[in-house]
Short mmCIF file of C-alpha atoms and ligand atoms in Angstrom, two decimals:
data_model
loop_
_atom_site.label_atom_id
_atom_site.label_comp_id
_atom_site.label_asym_id
_atom_site.label_seq_id
_atom_site.Cartn_x
_atom_site.Cartn_y
_atom_site.Cartn_z
CA MET A 218 0.44 65.47 10.75
CA SER A 219 -2.11 63.78 13.20
CA VAL A 220 -5.82 62.92 12.83
CA LYS A 221 -6.59 62.91 16.15
CA PRO A 222 -10.27 64.19 17.35
CA MET A 223 -8.82 66.09 20.07
CA ALA A 224 -7.43 69.23 18.96
CA LEU A 225 -10.68 69.62 16.95
CA THR A 226 -12.75 70.31 19.02
CA ASP A 227 -12.17 74.15 18.54
CA ARG A 228 -13.60 73.41 15.05
CA PHE A 229 -16.94 72.09 15.91
CA LYS A 230 -17.36 75.20 18.48
CA GLN A 231 -17.34 76.70 14.66
CA GLY A 232 -20.06 74.60 13.59
CA LEU A 233 -20.09 71.24 11.02
CA GLY A 234 -21.82 71.21 7.90
CA ALA A 235 -24.06 68.83 9.27
CA PRO A 236 -24.39 67.14 12.74
CA ILE A 237 -22.64 64.32 14.23
CA CYS A 238 -24.99 63.29 16.69
CA LEU A 239 -28.42 63.75 15.14
CA THR A 240 -31.70 62.54 17.47
CA TRP A 241 -34.82 62.09 15.83
CA GLU A 242 -37.65 61.55 18.24
CA LEU A 243 -40.42 59.50 16.17
CA THR A 244 -43.21 60.12 18.34
CA TYR A 245 -43.99 61.23 21.71
CA ALA A 246 -46.41 58.50 22.44
CA CYS A 247 -45.29 55.81 24.71
CA ASN A 248 -46.79 52.97 26.01
CA LEU A 249 -44.89 53.05 29.54
CA ALA A 250 -44.27 56.51 31.71
CA CYS A 251 -40.49 56.40 32.98
CA VAL A 252 -40.11 58.80 35.55
CA HIS A 253 -36.94 60.07 34.28
CA CYS A 254 -38.00 60.51 30.50
CA LEU A 255 -36.26 63.39 28.53
CA SER A 256 -39.01 64.06 26.62
CA SER A 257 -41.88 63.56 28.65
CA SER A 258 -43.27 61.62 26.46
CA GLY A 259 -46.69 59.60 27.04
CA VAL A 260 -49.21 60.72 24.30
CA ARG A 261 -49.06 61.29 20.72
CA ASP A 262 -49.02 64.46 19.24
CA PRO A 263 -51.33 65.32 16.63
CA ARG A 264 -48.98 67.64 14.82
CA GLU A 265 -46.66 64.46 14.33
CA LEU A 266 -44.22 64.32 10.98
CA SER A 267 -46.63 62.27 8.63
CA THR A 268 -45.31 59.36 6.62
CA GLY A 269 -44.37 62.01 3.47
CA GLU A 270 -43.08 64.40 5.33
CA ALA A 271 -40.49 61.75 7.90
CA MET A 272 -39.46 60.67 4.14
CA ALA A 273 -38.42 63.86 3.08
CA LEU A 274 -36.89 64.83 5.78
CA ILE A 275 -34.47 61.54 5.66
CA ASP A 276 -33.92 62.20 1.59
CA GLU A 277 -32.66 65.88 3.41
CA MET A 278 -30.91 64.16 5.87
CA ALA A 279 -28.92 61.88 3.19
CA ALA A 280 -27.98 64.83 1.02
CA MET A 281 -26.30 66.37 4.27
CA GLN A 282 -24.86 63.47 4.45
CA ILE A 283 -25.61 62.60 7.63
CA PHE A 284 -23.96 59.44 8.90
CA TYR A 285 -26.45 58.14 10.90
CA VAL A 286 -29.81 59.07 12.88
CA ASN A 287 -30.55 58.14 16.43
CA ILE A 288 -34.05 57.42 16.37
CA GLY A 289 -36.31 57.74 19.80
CA GLY A 290 -39.16 58.99 21.08
CA GLY A 291 -41.79 58.07 22.89
CA GLU A 292 -41.63 54.56 21.98
CA PRO A 293 -40.21 54.67 17.77
CA MET A 294 -41.76 50.98 17.43
CA ILE A 295 -45.40 52.42 18.09
CA ARG A 296 -45.57 54.43 14.78
CA SER A 297 -47.16 51.92 12.31
CA ASP A 298 -44.19 53.48 9.79
CA PHE A 299 -42.02 52.48 11.83
CA PHE A 300 -40.26 49.59 9.26
CA ASP A 301 -40.61 52.09 6.41
CA ILE A 302 -38.76 54.70 7.90
CA ILE A 303 -35.70 52.79 8.97
CA ASP A 304 -35.87 50.97 5.77
CA HIS A 305 -35.76 54.07 3.68
CA CYS A 306 -32.90 55.58 5.94
CA VAL A 307 -30.62 53.03 5.24
CA ALA A 308 -31.89 52.71 1.62
CA SER A 309 -30.55 56.18 1.32
CA GLY A 310 -27.45 55.72 3.02
CA VAL A 311 -28.29 56.94 6.84
CA GLY A 312 -27.19 54.30 9.07
CA VAL A 313 -29.85 53.56 12.04
CA LYS A 314 -29.10 53.71 15.92
CA PHE A 315 -32.58 53.47 17.68
CA SER A 316 -33.22 53.16 20.98
CA THR A 317 -36.78 51.21 22.35
CA ASN A 318 -38.02 50.17 25.30
CA GLY A 319 -38.63 46.41 23.71
CA THR A 320 -42.12 46.21 24.40
CA ARG A 321 -42.76 46.23 20.69
CA LEU A 322 -39.97 44.15 20.04
CA THR A 323 -41.32 40.59 18.96
CA LEU A 324 -39.37 37.76 17.82
CA ASP A 325 -40.54 38.56 14.23
CA LYS A 326 -39.62 42.21 13.91
CA ALA A 327 -36.34 41.24 15.58
CA LYS A 328 -35.78 38.76 12.96
CA ARG A 329 -36.39 41.74 10.32
CA LEU A 330 -33.76 43.98 12.28
CA ALA A 331 -31.05 41.48 12.01
CA ALA A 332 -31.61 40.96 8.40
CA ASN A 333 -30.12 44.77 7.91
CA PRO A 334 -26.58 45.73 9.42
CA MET A 335 -26.41 48.97 9.21
CA VAL A 336 -29.29 49.29 12.21
CA ASP A 337 -28.28 49.27 15.88
CA VAL A 338 -30.67 48.79 18.57
CA GLN A 339 -30.88 49.61 22.09
CA ILE A 340 -32.47 48.34 24.61
CA SER A 341 -32.89 50.99 27.33
CA LEU A 342 -33.05 48.60 31.05
CA ASP A 343 -32.23 51.18 34.56
CA GLY A 344 -31.74 48.56 36.71
CA ALA A 345 -30.19 45.16 37.16
CA ASP A 346 -32.98 43.54 38.32
CA ALA A 347 -36.90 43.89 38.04
CA ALA A 348 -37.44 45.66 41.35
CA THR A 349 -34.39 48.20 40.48
CA ASN A 350 -35.74 49.19 36.72
CA ASP A 351 -39.48 49.18 37.22
CA ALA A 352 -40.03 51.31 40.10
CA VAL A 353 -38.35 53.87 37.06
CA ARG A 354 -39.60 52.55 33.75
CA GLY A 355 -42.96 50.65 35.58
CA GLU A 356 -44.30 47.62 36.21
CA GLY A 357 -43.63 44.81 33.55
CA SER A 358 -40.55 46.82 32.44
CA TRP A 359 -38.11 44.78 32.82
CA ALA A 360 -39.54 41.47 31.62
CA ALA A 361 -40.54 43.58 28.30
CA SER A 362 -36.69 44.36 27.87
CA ILE A 363 -35.44 40.71 28.70
CA ALA A 364 -37.93 39.60 26.46
CA ALA A 365 -36.82 41.74 23.53
CA MET A 366 -33.13 40.63 24.70
CA ASP A 367 -33.75 37.15 24.16
CA ASN A 368 -35.72 38.00 21.02
CA LEU A 369 -32.62 39.83 19.90
CA VAL A 370 -30.52 37.15 20.54
CA GLU A 371 -32.64 33.96 19.16
CA ALA A 372 -33.21 36.39 15.50
CA GLY A 373 -29.18 36.20 15.00
CA PHE A 374 -28.72 40.07 15.15
CA GLY A 375 -25.97 40.30 16.74
CA GLU A 376 -23.87 43.30 19.30
CA PHE A 377 -27.02 45.07 20.22
CA LYS A 378 -26.62 47.73 23.10
CA ILE A 379 -28.24 47.97 26.84
CA SER A 380 -28.56 51.55 27.37
CA VAL A 381 -28.85 52.23 30.81
CA VAL A 382 -29.42 56.12 32.45
CA MET A 383 -27.37 55.96 35.82
CA THR A 384 -29.20 56.62 38.95
CA ARG A 385 -28.41 57.00 42.66
CA HIS A 386 -30.19 53.14 42.87
CA ASN A 387 -28.52 51.29 39.88
CA ILE A 388 -24.66 52.75 40.04
CA PRO A 389 -24.27 50.23 42.68
CA GLN A 390 -25.06 47.35 40.55
CA ILE A 391 -22.62 48.77 37.30
CA ASP A 392 -20.63 45.58 37.74
CA GLN A 393 -24.39 43.19 37.67
CA LEU A 394 -25.06 45.60 34.29
CA HIS A 395 -22.27 45.09 32.87
CA SER A 396 -21.80 41.14 33.41
CA LEU A 397 -25.52 40.94 31.86
CA ALA A 398 -24.40 42.57 28.86
CA GLU A 399 -21.31 39.90 28.94
CA HIS A 400 -24.27 37.77 28.65
CA TYR A 401 -26.14 38.95 26.24
CA GLY A 402 -23.44 39.45 24.24
CA ALA A 403 -24.40 42.87 23.81
CA GLN A 404 -22.36 46.04 24.12
CA LEU A 405 -23.42 48.22 27.90
CA ARG A 406 -23.95 51.81 27.20
CA LEU A 407 -24.19 54.30 30.07
CA THR A 408 -25.48 57.34 30.12
CA ARG A 409 -25.93 60.35 32.18
CA PHE A 410 -29.60 60.85 33.84
CA ARG A 411 -30.52 64.87 33.28
CA PRO A 412 -33.09 66.76 34.91
CA SER A 413 -34.80 66.84 31.55
CA GLY A 414 -38.76 66.18 30.71
CA ARG A 415 -40.16 63.93 33.62
CA GLY A 416 -36.27 63.98 34.83
CA ALA A 417 -36.73 67.55 36.82
CA ASP A 418 -38.95 65.88 38.91
CA SER A 419 -37.32 62.92 40.03
CA TRP A 420 -33.78 64.38 39.46
CA GLU A 421 -33.21 64.76 43.57
CA ALA A 422 -34.01 61.29 44.10
CA LEU A 423 -32.64 59.41 41.45
CA HIS A 424 -29.34 61.83 40.92
CA PRO A 425 -25.99 60.18 41.95
CA THR A 426 -23.95 60.65 45.13
CA GLN A 427 -20.96 62.69 45.03
CA ALA A 428 -18.98 59.26 46.13
CA GLN A 429 -21.07 57.38 43.43
CA GLN A 430 -20.53 59.87 41.10
CA ARG A 431 -16.35 58.66 42.23
CA GLU A 432 -17.37 55.39 42.04
CA LEU A 433 -18.44 55.57 38.60
CA TYR A 434 -15.44 57.69 37.17
CA ALA A 435 -13.08 54.87 38.34
CA TRP A 436 -15.35 52.20 37.28
CA LEU A 437 -15.38 54.09 33.39
CA LEU A 438 -11.85 54.29 33.57
CA GLU A 439 -11.11 50.40 33.98
CA HIS A 440 -13.85 49.77 31.05
CA PRO A 441 -12.88 51.94 28.39
CA MET A 442 -15.11 49.84 26.01
CA VAL A 443 -18.50 50.47 27.69
CA LEU A 444 -20.34 52.74 25.49
CA THR A 445 -21.10 56.45 27.85
CA GLY A 446 -22.00 58.38 24.65
CA ASP A 447 -19.66 61.31 26.11
CA SER A 448 -22.48 61.75 28.66
CA PHE A 449 -20.10 61.66 31.97
CA PHE A 450 -17.38 64.33 30.68
CA HIS A 451 -18.09 66.86 33.82
CA LEU A 452 -16.36 63.77 35.76
CA SER A 453 -13.12 64.20 34.21
CA ALA A 454 -12.64 67.08 35.83
CA LEU A 455 -11.42 64.38 38.89
CA GLY A 456 -8.29 63.84 36.56
CA ASN A 457 -8.08 61.59 33.89
CA SER A 458 -10.41 62.54 31.03
CA LEU A 459 -12.67 60.16 29.58
CA GLU A 460 -12.97 58.86 26.13
CA GLY A 461 -14.85 61.05 23.71
CA LEU A 462 -14.79 64.57 23.03
CA ASN A 463 -15.06 66.44 26.56
CA LEU A 464 -17.67 69.08 25.56
CA CYS A 465 -20.80 70.37 25.19
CA GLY A 466 -22.21 69.27 21.52
CA ALA A 467 -25.54 70.94 21.86
CA GLY A 468 -25.81 72.69 18.18
CA ARG A 469 -22.80 72.39 17.54
CA VAL A 470 -22.51 68.37 16.64
CA VAL A 471 -25.44 67.03 18.48
CA CYS A 472 -28.85 67.95 17.83
CA LEU A 473 -32.49 67.25 18.00
CA ILE A 474 -35.53 66.58 15.65
CA ASP A 475 -38.62 66.23 17.70
CA PRO A 476 -41.64 64.09 16.33
CA ILE A 477 -43.79 67.47 15.56
CA GLY A 478 -40.58 68.80 14.05
CA ASP A 479 -39.49 71.63 16.51
CA VAL A 480 -35.32 71.38 16.40
CA TYR A 481 -33.58 71.66 19.73
CA ALA A 482 -29.90 72.11 20.39
CA CYS A 483 -29.67 69.17 21.90
CA PRO A 484 -31.97 65.87 23.29
CA PHE A 485 -31.60 67.44 26.66
CA VAL A 486 -32.86 70.68 26.12
CA ILE A 487 -36.94 70.60 24.89
CA HIS A 488 -37.78 73.86 26.23
CA ASP A 489 -38.60 76.94 23.66
CA GLU A 490 -34.88 78.67 24.95
CA PHE A 491 -33.35 76.14 22.78
CA LEU A 492 -35.62 75.75 19.63
CA ALA A 493 -33.71 76.61 16.62
CA GLY A 494 -36.57 76.69 14.46
CA ASN A 495 -38.92 73.46 13.00
CA ILE A 496 -38.54 72.24 9.75
CA ARG A 497 -42.29 72.93 8.52
CA ASP A 498 -41.58 76.41 8.82
CA GLU A 499 -38.30 77.26 7.52
CA GLY A 500 -38.50 74.41 5.09
CA SER A 501 -36.00 72.84 5.42
CA PHE A 502 -33.88 71.08 8.22
CA LYS A 503 -30.44 72.40 6.75
CA THR A 504 -31.20 75.89 6.85
CA ILE A 505 -31.91 75.70 11.02
CA TRP A 506 -28.61 73.66 11.41
CA GLN A 507 -26.81 75.80 9.18
CA SER A 508 -27.79 79.24 10.04
CA SER A 509 -30.48 79.54 12.76
CA GLU A 510 -29.65 81.93 15.08
CA LEU A 511 -29.74 79.80 18.07
CA PHE A 512 -27.23 77.72 17.23
CA THR A 513 -25.29 80.42 15.45
CA SER A 514 -25.48 81.47 19.14
CA LEU A 515 -24.36 78.48 20.83
CA ARG A 516 -21.19 77.93 18.43
CA GLU A 517 -19.64 81.34 19.44
CA PRO A 518 -17.09 80.48 22.18
CA THR A 519 -18.62 80.64 25.66
CA SER A 520 -17.46 82.08 29.04
CA ALA A 521 -16.74 79.94 31.93
CA GLY A 522 -18.14 82.33 34.45
CA ALA A 523 -17.70 81.10 37.84
CA CYS A 524 -15.70 78.00 36.43
CA ALA A 525 -12.94 80.47 34.79
CA SER A 526 -10.80 80.04 38.51
CA CYS A 527 -11.49 75.98 38.54
CA GLY A 528 -8.30 74.59 36.67
CA SER A 529 -10.13 71.44 36.02
CA TYR A 530 -12.12 73.31 33.65
CA ASP A 531 -10.41 72.43 30.28
CA ALA A 532 -11.39 69.18 31.03
CA CYS A 533 -14.92 69.38 32.11
CA GLN A 534 -15.90 72.67 30.48
CA GLY A 535 -18.39 73.94 33.32
CA GLY A 536 -20.77 70.33 32.32
CA CYS A 537 -23.61 69.78 30.85
CA MET A 538 -25.55 72.84 29.80
CA ALA A 539 -29.19 71.13 30.06
CA ALA A 540 -27.99 70.06 33.47
CA LYS A 541 -27.65 73.53 34.39
CA PHE A 542 -30.77 75.21 32.94
CA PHE A 543 -33.34 72.42 34.17
CA THR A 544 -31.63 72.82 37.72
CA GLY A 545 -32.28 76.83 37.61
CA LEU A 546 -28.55 77.33 37.76
CA PRO A 547 -26.62 79.84 35.29
CA LEU A 548 -25.35 78.41 31.88
CA ASP A 549 -21.67 79.73 32.27
CA GLY A 550 -21.35 78.11 36.02
CA PRO A 551 -20.87 75.06 37.31
CA ASP A 552 -22.44 72.33 36.63
CA PRO A 553 -25.09 70.97 38.96
CA GLU A 554 -23.41 67.77 40.21
CA CYS A 555 -20.10 69.25 39.76
CA VAL A 556 -17.34 67.13 41.43
CA PHE A 557 -15.92 69.73 43.95
CA GLY A 558 -19.86 70.62 45.07
CA HIS A 559 -19.35 74.33 43.65
CA GLY A 560 -22.87 73.26 41.67
CA GLU A 561 -24.47 71.72 45.24
CA ARG A 562 -22.82 75.21 47.11
CA GLU A 563 -24.41 77.19 44.33
CA LEU A 564 -28.21 75.61 44.60
CA ALA A 565 -28.05 75.71 48.34
CA SER A 566 -27.11 79.33 48.07
CA GLN A 567 -30.47 80.01 46.24
CA VAL A 568 -32.77 81.24 48.30
CA VAL A 569 -35.87 80.37 46.08
CA THR A 570 -34.69 77.91 42.88
CA ILE A 571 -36.59 78.77 40.30
CA ARG A 572 -36.78 76.09 37.36
CA PRO A 573 -37.58 76.49 34.34
CA ALA A 574 -41.55 74.83 33.27
CA ALA A 575 -41.34 73.05 30.26
CA ARG A 576 -44.09 73.92 27.28
CA SER A 577 -43.82 70.05 25.77
CA ASP A 578 -45.22 67.91 28.13
CA HIS A 579 -46.87 65.02 26.23
CA SER A 580 -47.95 63.17 29.98
CA LYS A 581 -50.24 60.58 30.39
CA ARG A 582 -52.11 62.54 33.53
CA THR A 583 -51.36 59.56 35.81
CA PRO A 584 -49.44 60.41 38.76
CA LEU A 585 -45.57 59.05 38.51
CA ALA A 586 -44.22 57.51 41.68
CA VAL A 587 -40.91 58.19 42.64
CA ARG A 588 -38.78 56.22 45.09
CA SER A 589 -36.40 58.00 46.88
CA MET B 66 -9.28 42.15 23.81
CA TRP B 67 -10.35 41.48 20.58
CA ARG B 68 -9.75 45.12 18.76
CA LEU B 69 -5.91 44.55 20.23
CA LEU B 70 -5.90 41.72 18.79
CA ILE B 71 -6.41 43.21 15.35
CA THR B 72 -4.48 45.81 16.06
CA ALA B 73 -1.80 43.76 15.97
CA GLU B 74 -2.09 41.68 12.54
CA PRO B 75 0.63 42.47 10.33
CA LEU B 76 -2.16 43.08 7.57
CA ASN B 77 -3.28 46.26 9.04
CA THR B 78 0.22 48.21 8.45
CA PHE B 79 0.22 50.58 6.02
CA THR B 80 2.56 49.55 2.82
CA PRO B 81 3.13 52.72 1.03
CA HIS B 82 4.58 50.69 -2.11
CA GLN B 83 1.31 48.71 -2.35
CA PRO B 84 -2.08 49.80 -3.87
CA TRP B 85 -4.60 51.02 -1.66
CA ALA B 86 -8.09 53.10 -1.66
CA LEU B 87 -10.90 54.39 0.52
CA SER B 88 -13.09 51.76 1.82
CA THR B 89 -16.26 51.28 0.35
CA LYS B 90 -17.92 51.13 3.61
CA VAL B 91 -16.94 54.27 4.45
CA ALA B 92 -18.77 57.92 3.60
CA LEU B 93 -16.29 60.94 3.54
CA ARG B 94 -18.01 64.36 4.46
CA ASP B 95 -16.33 67.10 3.25
CA GLU B 96 -15.53 69.66 6.43
CA SER B 97 -14.29 73.29 6.40
CA PHE B 98 -11.26 71.64 8.23
CA GLY B 99 -10.70 68.88 5.85
CA ALA B 100 -13.33 66.10 6.27
CA LEU B 101 -15.28 63.35 8.48
CA ALA B 102 -15.23 60.08 7.88
CA TYR B 103 -17.54 57.05 9.21
CA HIS B 104 -16.91 53.23 9.10
CA TYR B 105 -20.57 51.82 8.54
CA GLY B 106 -18.51 48.32 9.87
CA ASN B 107 -17.15 49.28 12.81
CA ARG B 108 -18.83 52.51 13.53
CA ARG B 109 -15.83 54.96 13.89
CA LEU B 110 -15.98 58.30 13.01
CA VAL B 111 -12.22 59.66 12.44
CA PHE B 112 -10.82 63.41 11.54
CA LEU B 113 -9.08 64.22 8.38
CA LYS B 114 -7.96 67.94 9.05
CA SER B 115 -6.49 68.50 6.06
CA ARG B 116 -7.59 69.08 2.69
CA ASP B 117 -5.01 67.99 0.99
CA LEU B 118 -5.24 64.14 3.24
CA VAL B 119 -8.81 64.22 1.92
CA ASP B 120 -7.79 64.65 -1.82
CA LEU B 121 -5.02 62.11 -1.01
CA VAL B 122 -7.47 59.87 0.34
CA ARG B 123 -9.86 60.02 -2.66
CA ASP B 124 -6.92 60.06 -5.27
CA LEU B 125 -5.19 56.49 -3.97
CA GLU B 126 -7.39 54.23 -6.05
CA HIS B 127 -6.17 55.90 -8.86
CA HIS B 128 -2.42 54.71 -8.20
CA ASP B 129 -0.69 52.01 -8.65
CA THR B 130 1.03 52.51 -5.31
CA ALA B 131 -0.08 54.69 -2.39
CA ALA B 132 3.86 56.67 -2.26
CA GLU B 133 3.06 57.08 -6.17
CA ALA B 134 -0.24 58.78 -4.55
CA ILE B 135 1.50 60.90 -1.99
CA VAL B 136 3.84 62.03 -4.85
CA ALA B 137 0.89 63.39 -7.37
CA THR B 138 -0.98 64.57 -4.63
CA VAL B 139 0.66 66.62 -1.57
CA GLY B 140 4.27 66.00 -3.26
CA LEU B 141 7.59 64.54 -2.28
CA GLU B 142 8.68 67.01 0.21
CA ARG B 143 5.79 66.23 2.78
CA PHE B 144 6.07 62.47 1.86
CA ASP B 145 6.91 61.31 5.28
CA ALA B 146 3.91 63.15 7.23
CA TYR B 147 1.42 61.68 4.70
CA VAL B 148 2.88 58.26 5.24
CA GLN B 149 2.30 58.75 8.99
CA ALA B 150 -1.13 60.30 7.96
CA LEU B 151 -2.54 56.93 6.19
CA ASP B 152 -0.78 54.57 8.60
CA SER B 153 -3.19 56.14 11.16
CA LEU B 154 -6.35 55.41 8.95
CA VAL B 155 -5.31 52.15 8.60
CA GLU B 156 -6.06 51.29 12.22
CA SER B 157 -9.23 52.79 11.85
CA GLU B 158 -10.00 51.22 8.74
CA VAL B 159 -10.92 53.89 6.50
CA ILE B 160 -8.06 52.28 4.30
CA TYR B 161 -7.71 49.16 3.40
CA GLU B 162 -5.22 47.35 0.60
CA ARG B 163 -6.68 46.56 -2.66
S1 SF4 C 151 -27.29 70.58 27.07
FE1 SF4 C 151 -25.98 67.95 28.12
S2 SF4 C 151 -26.58 66.61 26.85
FE2 SF4 C 151 -26.96 68.18 25.55
S3 SF4 C 151 -25.23 68.35 24.71
FE3 SF4 C 151 -24.86 69.46 25.76
S4 SF4 C 151 -23.65 68.23 27.69
FE4 SF4 C 151 -24.65 66.80 26.26
S1 SF4 C 152 -16.22 74.22 39.11
FE1 SF4 C 152 -16.93 74.29 36.67
S2 SF4 C 152 -15.25 73.67 36.01
FE2 SF4 C 152 -14.83 73.08 38.14
S3 SF4 C 152 -15.19 71.30 38.30
FE3 SF4 C 152 -16.61 72.47 38.51
S4 SF4 C 152 -18.52 72.04 37.09
FE4 SF4 C 152 -16.16 71.48 36.31
#
């Protein structure tokens, strides 16, 4: 008799009554324009869910016994009903973990958040210094994140999270990022950079090199308390498995509800191919989660394809579906960042890489600079 | 480090002859294989891999001792296995000594 999670991965493939990791993006509006934004956010979508619709959705989450919801955007704090939304989540027993760029996190708001033990805050920060961070997140964004963190500390929030998307430029700063988190009494959370949203355009320039991936893997093994949201399981092919479920959870344990009520298999696949339905059309999120055609098919056993002959398939499972899809690789083959270089070879062998274009782009019409 | 210290605390060992209960900070959601438990305090997700274990965990509070609950819910034959299962739920703070 054991209650260890690993043996259960097969169960996920059959689908759970409700997602474990549900992300809800409240708005596509954002005052920043990060070059790697997974949701290509910028401008508010006029079809955004109203306050009433948001509240009804929370009631449904509570009825489905969703333990917590990851709130993001865009910048969620831009919505004028932001606190009404999180208060209603908490009152309904749905825990809140929300990600913010920190620009709206004043001391007053930090105090309001601190008063609520069921709310978890993640401040996005993509470098250990202003230059590295601002190259990706925009001028002044470092200062805004730091100010927000200072406010959380002053408000006595307790342990919050610093959320970092790992790129070519901040992997060398990983120890500094770790110290920064320690300095703030915060937990460090590292996520994989994926070629989703505007990340498709900046991927080439920003994704880690093979050598950096190995460094990161070794570092993660040495720092098991650092959170990764199961993001780097493709690195498990290098040896010992990293902490986590180590599988692509899209449509199985993971899903996204976007600001207009569209339900996608994962926050990193905002594309028609992975759109399971809209909560307005279907009348309920539960119906989509439990019986949409897309999610049912994602729960089927997947074929290993070109990865079948790889001895590390059990650990790596061919990597991330989003990373493959948006680099134009077949879904049943190696990840573009396959640690054995199979993805790179595959990409190199394609004479013309046809990448799927995004349908949902809410970027502001200003040119974005990518530092290479 | 902190977590290691907590696990070393004698308070956190399972004592079948004491009264136990499902933590008030834990939400249990039934699933086809058993249930998922989420602890709102330590934010850990735990898998309860059988229906019997789920029933047992829910039933703990109705018995004077955990041992009694095990006998009543799953029977004497599987006593040891369920002591072990409950023991692992103590560490993740899913159940607590009342
Ligand atoms: S598509 Fe990638 S990011 Fe999404 S759940 Fe699968 S592995 Fe994770
Ligand atoms: S070949 Fe496929 S399974 Fe093997 S390490 Fe590369 S991506 Fe993973």
